[in-house]
Amino acid sequence: MMKALLNSFVYAFNGLVYAFKTQLNFKIHCVAALLIVALGWWVGLSNTEWPLIVIAIGLVIVAELFNTGIEVLVDLVSPQQHPKAGAVKDIAAAAVLISAIIALAIALFIFVPKFV
């Protein structure tokens, strides 16, 4: 039982590595997350601002991971071009876009007043 639990963490880590190695957008989101965390430390975010930033970053990273998983699955089950396969990929990408817009809005609400 303990081995199965440990394996589940290994599999999850493998998923992160796969996404980082194969997905440019995942890398971009990771770099953006690091920059936002650094900026947060630099401006001295409060104890109420940090959770909002962490949730925003997490939202985007999780959306990007789901998007990657969906793309891999669609490519597996539909290796040839198909309009519905394309729609599935586009919808998953739209979820990442919406999560990124939400994260940007949160970041603007938190960081802009610190520079104005």
Short mmCIF file of N, CA and C in Angstrom, two decimals:
data_model
loop_
_atom_site.label_atom_id
_atom_site.label_comp_id
_atom_site.label_asym_id
_atom_site.label_seq_id
_atom_site.Cartn_x
_atom_site.Cartn_y
_atom_site.Cartn_z
N MET A 1 0.83 -1.20 0.00
CA MET A 1 0.00 0.00 0.00
C MET A 1 0.87 1.26 0.00
N MET A 2 1.92 1.26 0.81
CA MET A 2 2.79 2.42 0.87
C MET A 2 3.51 2.61 -0.46
N LYS A 3 3.89 1.51 -1.12
CA LYS A 3 4.55 1.60 -2.41
C LYS A 3 3.63 2.22 -3.45
N ALA A 4 2.35 1.84 -3.43
CA ALA A 4 1.38 2.42 -4.37
C ALA A 4 1.24 3.91 -4.14
N LEU A 5 1.24 4.32 -2.88
CA LEU A 5 1.14 5.75 -2.56
C LEU A 5 2.37 6.49 -3.07
N LEU A 6 3.53 5.94 -2.82
CA LEU A 6 4.76 6.58 -3.30
C LEU A 6 4.79 6.63 -4.83
N ASN A 7 4.35 5.54 -5.47
CA ASN A 7 4.30 5.53 -6.93
C ASN A 7 3.38 6.62 -7.47
N SER A 8 2.28 6.89 -6.78
CA SER A 8 1.37 7.93 -7.26
C SER A 8 2.06 9.29 -7.28
N PHE A 9 2.94 9.53 -6.31
CA PHE A 9 3.69 10.78 -6.31
C PHE A 9 4.72 10.80 -7.45
N VAL A 10 5.34 9.66 -7.71
CA VAL A 10 6.29 9.56 -8.81
C VAL A 10 5.58 9.83 -10.13
N TYR A 11 4.40 9.25 -10.32
CA TYR A 11 3.64 9.45 -11.56
C TYR A 11 3.25 10.93 -11.72
N ALA A 12 2.84 11.55 -10.63
CA ALA A 12 2.48 12.96 -10.69
C ALA A 12 3.69 13.81 -11.05
N PHE A 13 4.83 13.51 -10.44
CA PHE A 13 6.05 14.24 -10.76
C PHE A 13 6.43 14.03 -12.22
N ASN A 14 6.26 12.80 -12.72
CA ASN A 14 6.53 12.52 -14.13
C ASN A 14 5.64 13.39 -15.03
N GLY A 15 4.40 13.59 -14.62
CA GLY A 15 3.51 14.46 -15.38
C GLY A 15 4.00 15.89 -15.43
N LEU A 16 4.48 16.38 -14.29
CA LEU A 16 5.05 17.74 -14.27
C LEU A 16 6.27 17.84 -15.18
N VAL A 17 7.13 16.85 -15.11
CA VAL A 17 8.33 16.85 -15.95
C VAL A 17 7.94 16.80 -17.42
N TYR A 18 6.96 15.95 -17.76
CA TYR A 18 6.51 15.86 -19.16
C TYR A 18 5.99 17.21 -19.64
N ALA A 19 5.16 17.85 -18.83
CA ALA A 19 4.59 19.14 -19.22
C ALA A 19 5.70 20.17 -19.39
N PHE A 20 6.65 20.18 -18.47
CA PHE A 20 7.71 21.17 -18.55
C PHE A 20 8.61 20.94 -19.76
N LYS A 21 8.90 19.68 -20.06
CA LYS A 21 9.77 19.36 -21.19
C LYS A 21 9.12 19.58 -22.54
N THR A 22 7.81 19.41 -22.62
CA THR A 22 7.15 19.40 -23.93
C THR A 22 6.27 20.61 -24.23
N GLN A 23 5.93 21.40 -23.22
CA GLN A 23 4.96 22.47 -23.42
C GLN A 23 5.58 23.84 -23.17
N LEU A 24 5.77 24.59 -24.22
CA LEU A 24 6.34 25.93 -24.09
C LEU A 24 5.49 26.81 -23.18
N ASN A 25 4.18 26.75 -23.34
CA ASN A 25 3.31 27.60 -22.51
C ASN A 25 3.42 27.25 -21.03
N PHE A 26 3.61 25.97 -20.71
CA PHE A 26 3.80 25.58 -19.31
C PHE A 26 5.07 26.22 -18.76
N LYS A 27 6.13 26.21 -19.55
CA LYS A 27 7.38 26.85 -19.13
C LYS A 27 7.16 28.35 -18.92
N ILE A 28 6.43 28.97 -19.84
CA ILE A 28 6.17 30.41 -19.72
C ILE A 28 5.39 30.70 -18.44
N HIS A 29 4.38 29.88 -18.15
CA HIS A 29 3.59 30.08 -16.93
C HIS A 29 4.44 29.88 -15.68
N CYS A 30 5.34 28.91 -15.71
CA CYS A 30 6.23 28.68 -14.56
C CYS A 30 7.16 29.87 -14.34
N VAL A 31 7.73 30.38 -15.41
CA VAL A 31 8.61 31.56 -15.29
C VAL A 31 7.81 32.77 -14.80
N ALA A 32 6.62 32.96 -15.34
CA ALA A 32 5.77 34.07 -14.89
C ALA A 32 5.45 33.92 -13.40
N ALA A 33 5.18 32.71 -12.97
CA ALA A 33 4.89 32.47 -11.56
C ALA A 33 6.08 32.84 -10.69
N LEU A 34 7.27 32.44 -11.09
CA LEU A 34 8.47 32.78 -10.33
C LEU A 34 8.69 34.29 -10.27
N LEU A 35 8.45 34.97 -11.40
CA LEU A 35 8.60 36.43 -11.42
C LEU A 35 7.59 37.12 -10.51
N ILE A 36 6.37 36.62 -10.51
CA ILE A 36 5.33 37.21 -9.65
C ILE A 36 5.66 36.98 -8.18
N VAL A 37 6.14 35.79 -7.84
CA VAL A 37 6.53 35.52 -6.46
C VAL A 37 7.68 36.44 -6.05
N ALA A 38 8.66 36.61 -6.93
CA ALA A 38 9.77 37.51 -6.63
C ALA A 38 9.28 38.95 -6.45
N LEU A 39 8.39 39.38 -7.33
CA LEU A 39 7.83 40.73 -7.21
C LEU A 39 7.04 40.86 -5.91
N GLY A 40 6.31 39.82 -5.55
CA GLY A 40 5.56 39.85 -4.30
C GLY A 40 6.45 40.02 -3.09
N TRP A 41 7.58 39.30 -3.08
CA TRP A 41 8.53 39.46 -1.98
C TRP A 41 9.13 40.86 -1.99
N TRP A 42 9.43 41.36 -3.18
CA TRP A 42 10.04 42.68 -3.30
C TRP A 42 9.13 43.79 -2.77
N VAL A 43 7.84 43.71 -3.11
CA VAL A 43 6.91 44.76 -2.66
C VAL A 43 6.35 44.48 -1.28
N GLY A 44 6.61 43.30 -0.75
CA GLY A 44 6.14 42.98 0.60
C GLY A 44 4.64 42.74 0.68
N LEU A 45 4.17 41.76 -0.07
CA LEU A 45 2.74 41.44 -0.03
C LEU A 45 2.31 41.08 1.39
N SER A 46 1.06 41.38 1.68
CA SER A 46 0.52 41.11 3.01
C SER A 46 0.07 39.65 3.12
N ASN A 47 -0.27 39.26 4.33
CA ASN A 47 -0.75 37.89 4.57
C ASN A 47 -2.09 37.62 3.90
N THR A 48 -2.82 38.64 3.53
CA THR A 48 -4.07 38.42 2.80
C THR A 48 -3.86 38.46 1.29
N GLU A 49 -2.79 39.10 0.85
CA GLU A 49 -2.51 39.15 -0.59
C GLU A 49 -1.84 37.88 -1.11
N TRP A 50 -0.95 37.30 -0.29
CA TRP A 50 -0.25 36.10 -0.74
C TRP A 50 -1.18 34.95 -1.12
N PRO A 51 -2.19 34.64 -0.32
CA PRO A 51 -3.07 33.53 -0.73
C PRO A 51 -3.76 33.78 -2.07
N LEU A 52 -4.12 35.02 -2.35
CA LEU A 52 -4.75 35.33 -3.63
C LEU A 52 -3.77 35.09 -4.78
N ILE A 53 -2.52 35.48 -4.59
CA ILE A 53 -1.50 35.26 -5.62
C ILE A 53 -1.25 33.77 -5.81
N VAL A 54 -1.16 33.03 -4.72
CA VAL A 54 -0.93 31.58 -4.81
C VAL A 54 -2.10 30.89 -5.52
N ILE A 55 -3.31 31.29 -5.19
CA ILE A 55 -4.49 30.71 -5.85
C ILE A 55 -4.48 31.05 -7.34
N ALA A 56 -4.15 32.28 -7.68
CA ALA A 56 -4.11 32.69 -9.09
C ALA A 56 -3.07 31.90 -9.86
N ILE A 57 -1.88 31.77 -9.28
CA ILE A 57 -0.82 30.99 -9.93
C ILE A 57 -1.25 29.54 -10.07
N GLY A 58 -1.77 28.98 -9.00
CA GLY A 58 -2.22 27.59 -9.02
C GLY A 58 -3.30 27.35 -10.06
N LEU A 59 -4.23 28.29 -10.18
CA LEU A 59 -5.31 28.17 -11.16
C LEU A 59 -4.75 28.03 -12.57
N VAL A 60 -3.79 28.86 -12.90
CA VAL A 60 -3.21 28.83 -14.25
C VAL A 60 -2.40 27.55 -14.47
N ILE A 61 -1.58 27.18 -13.50
CA ILE A 61 -0.75 25.98 -13.64
C ILE A 61 -1.64 24.73 -13.77
N VAL A 62 -2.65 24.63 -12.95
CA VAL A 62 -3.55 23.47 -13.02
C VAL A 62 -4.29 23.45 -14.35
N ALA A 63 -4.77 24.60 -14.80
CA ALA A 63 -5.45 24.66 -16.09
C ALA A 63 -4.51 24.23 -17.22
N GLU A 64 -3.27 24.67 -17.16
CA GLU A 64 -2.30 24.29 -18.19
C GLU A 64 -2.02 22.79 -18.15
N LEU A 65 -1.95 22.22 -16.96
CA LEU A 65 -1.73 20.77 -16.85
C LEU A 65 -2.93 19.99 -17.40
N PHE A 66 -4.14 20.42 -17.07
CA PHE A 66 -5.33 19.77 -17.65
C PHE A 66 -5.33 19.90 -19.17
N ASN A 67 -4.98 21.08 -19.65
CA ASN A 67 -4.92 21.31 -21.09
C ASN A 67 -3.93 20.36 -21.75
N THR A 68 -2.76 20.21 -21.14
CA THR A 68 -1.75 19.31 -21.69
C THR A 68 -2.26 17.87 -21.70
N GLY A 69 -2.86 17.45 -20.61
CA GLY A 69 -3.41 16.10 -20.54
C GLY A 69 -4.48 15.86 -21.59
N ILE A 70 -5.35 16.83 -21.77
CA ILE A 70 -6.41 16.71 -22.77
C ILE A 70 -5.81 16.65 -24.17
N GLU A 71 -4.82 17.48 -24.45
CA GLU A 71 -4.18 17.45 -25.77
C GLU A 71 -3.53 16.10 -26.05
N VAL A 72 -2.83 15.54 -25.06
CA VAL A 72 -2.18 14.25 -25.24
C VAL A 72 -3.23 13.17 -25.49
N LEU A 73 -4.31 13.20 -24.73
CA LEU A 73 -5.37 12.20 -24.90
C LEU A 73 -6.03 12.33 -26.27
N VAL A 74 -6.33 13.55 -26.68
CA VAL A 74 -6.95 13.75 -27.99
C VAL A 74 -6.02 13.27 -29.10
N ASP A 75 -4.74 13.56 -29.00
CA ASP A 75 -3.79 13.09 -30.00
C ASP A 75 -3.73 11.56 -30.04
N LEU A 76 -3.90 10.93 -28.89
CA LEU A 76 -3.87 9.47 -28.83
C LEU A 76 -5.10 8.85 -29.50
N VAL A 77 -6.28 9.38 -29.18
CA VAL A 77 -7.51 8.77 -29.69
C VAL A 77 -7.89 9.27 -31.07
N SER A 78 -7.34 10.40 -31.49
CA SER A 78 -7.65 10.94 -32.80
C SER A 78 -6.39 11.49 -33.45
N PRO A 79 -5.49 10.59 -33.89
CA PRO A 79 -4.23 11.09 -34.47
C PRO A 79 -4.43 11.87 -35.77
N GLN A 80 -5.49 11.60 -36.47
CA GLN A 80 -5.77 12.35 -37.69
C GLN A 80 -6.60 13.60 -37.34
N GLN A 81 -6.57 14.57 -38.23
CA GLN A 81 -7.32 15.81 -38.04
C GLN A 81 -8.82 15.50 -37.99
N HIS A 82 -9.50 16.08 -37.01
CA HIS A 82 -10.95 15.95 -36.92
C HIS A 82 -11.49 17.22 -36.27
N PRO A 83 -12.58 17.77 -36.81
CA PRO A 83 -13.10 19.03 -36.27
C PRO A 83 -13.43 18.96 -34.77
N LYS A 84 -13.98 17.83 -34.32
CA LYS A 84 -14.32 17.73 -32.90
C LYS A 84 -13.08 17.60 -32.03
N ALA A 85 -12.06 16.91 -32.53
CA ALA A 85 -10.80 16.83 -31.78
C ALA A 85 -10.20 18.23 -31.66
N GLY A 86 -10.25 18.99 -32.72
CA GLY A 86 -9.77 20.37 -32.69
C GLY A 86 -10.56 21.22 -31.72
N ALA A 87 -11.88 21.01 -31.69
CA ALA A 87 -12.73 21.78 -30.78
C ALA A 87 -12.40 21.46 -29.32
N VAL A 88 -12.15 20.19 -29.03
CA VAL A 88 -11.79 19.80 -27.66
C VAL A 88 -10.50 20.51 -27.25
N LYS A 89 -9.51 20.49 -28.12
CA LYS A 89 -8.24 21.16 -27.81
C LYS A 89 -8.44 22.66 -27.64
N ASP A 90 -9.25 23.26 -28.51
CA ASP A 90 -9.50 24.71 -28.42
C ASP A 90 -10.21 25.07 -27.12
N ILE A 91 -11.15 24.25 -26.71
CA ILE A 91 -11.89 24.51 -25.47
C ILE A 91 -10.96 24.41 -24.26
N ALA A 92 -10.10 23.39 -24.27
CA ALA A 92 -9.13 23.26 -23.18
C ALA A 92 -8.19 24.45 -23.15
N ALA A 93 -7.75 24.90 -24.31
CA ALA A 93 -6.88 26.07 -24.38
C ALA A 93 -7.62 27.33 -23.91
N ALA A 94 -8.91 27.41 -24.20
CA ALA A 94 -9.71 28.54 -23.75
C ALA A 94 -9.78 28.58 -22.23
N ALA A 95 -9.83 27.41 -21.60
CA ALA A 95 -9.85 27.36 -20.14
C ALA A 95 -8.56 27.94 -19.57
N VAL A 96 -7.44 27.65 -20.21
CA VAL A 96 -6.16 28.22 -19.77
C VAL A 96 -6.19 29.74 -19.96
N LEU A 97 -6.70 30.17 -21.10
CA LEU A 97 -6.77 31.61 -21.36
C LEU A 97 -7.61 32.33 -20.30
N ILE A 98 -8.77 31.79 -20.00
CA ILE A 98 -9.65 32.42 -19.00
C ILE A 98 -8.97 32.42 -17.63
N SER A 99 -8.31 31.33 -17.27
CA SER A 99 -7.63 31.29 -15.97
C SER A 99 -6.49 32.32 -15.93
N ALA A 100 -5.79 32.48 -17.05
CA ALA A 100 -4.71 33.46 -17.10
C ALA A 100 -5.25 34.89 -17.00
N ILE A 101 -6.39 35.14 -17.62
CA ILE A 101 -7.01 36.48 -17.52
C ILE A 101 -7.44 36.76 -16.08
N ILE A 102 -8.01 35.76 -15.42
CA ILE A 102 -8.39 35.92 -14.01
C ILE A 102 -7.16 36.19 -13.16
N ALA A 103 -6.08 35.43 -13.40
CA ALA A 103 -4.85 35.63 -12.64
C ALA A 103 -4.27 37.02 -12.88
N LEU A 104 -4.32 37.47 -14.12
CA LEU A 104 -3.84 38.82 -14.43
C LEU A 104 -4.66 39.88 -13.71
N ALA A 105 -5.96 39.70 -13.68
CA ALA A 105 -6.83 40.66 -12.98
C ALA A 105 -6.48 40.70 -11.49
N ILE A 106 -6.29 39.53 -10.89
CA ILE A 106 -5.92 39.49 -9.47
C ILE A 106 -4.58 40.20 -9.26
N ALA A 107 -3.61 39.91 -10.12
CA ALA A 107 -2.31 40.54 -10.00
C ALA A 107 -2.40 42.06 -10.14
N LEU A 108 -3.20 42.52 -11.08
CA LEU A 108 -3.36 43.97 -11.26
C LEU A 108 -3.99 44.62 -10.04
N PHE A 109 -5.03 43.98 -9.48
CA PHE A 109 -5.67 44.53 -8.27
C PHE A 109 -4.69 44.62 -7.10
N ILE A 110 -3.79 43.67 -7.03
CA ILE A 110 -2.85 43.64 -5.91
C ILE A 110 -1.63 44.52 -6.15
N PHE A 111 -1.05 44.47 -7.35
CA PHE A 111 0.24 45.13 -7.57
C PHE A 111 0.12 46.59 -8.01
N VAL A 112 -0.88 46.94 -8.80
CA VAL A 112 -0.96 48.32 -9.30
C VAL A 112 -1.00 49.34 -8.17
N PRO A 113 -1.82 49.14 -7.13
CA PRO A 113 -1.82 50.14 -6.05
C PRO A 113 -0.46 50.31 -5.37
N LYS A 114 0.38 49.32 -5.45
CA LYS A 114 1.69 49.41 -4.80
C LYS A 114 2.65 50.29 -5.60
N PHE A 115 2.32 50.57 -6.85
CA PHE A 115 3.20 51.38 -7.69
C PHE A 115 2.57 52.72 -8.08
N VAL A 116 1.35 52.93 -7.64
CA VAL A 116 0.66 54.19 -7.98
C VAL A 116 0.76 55.17 -6.83
#
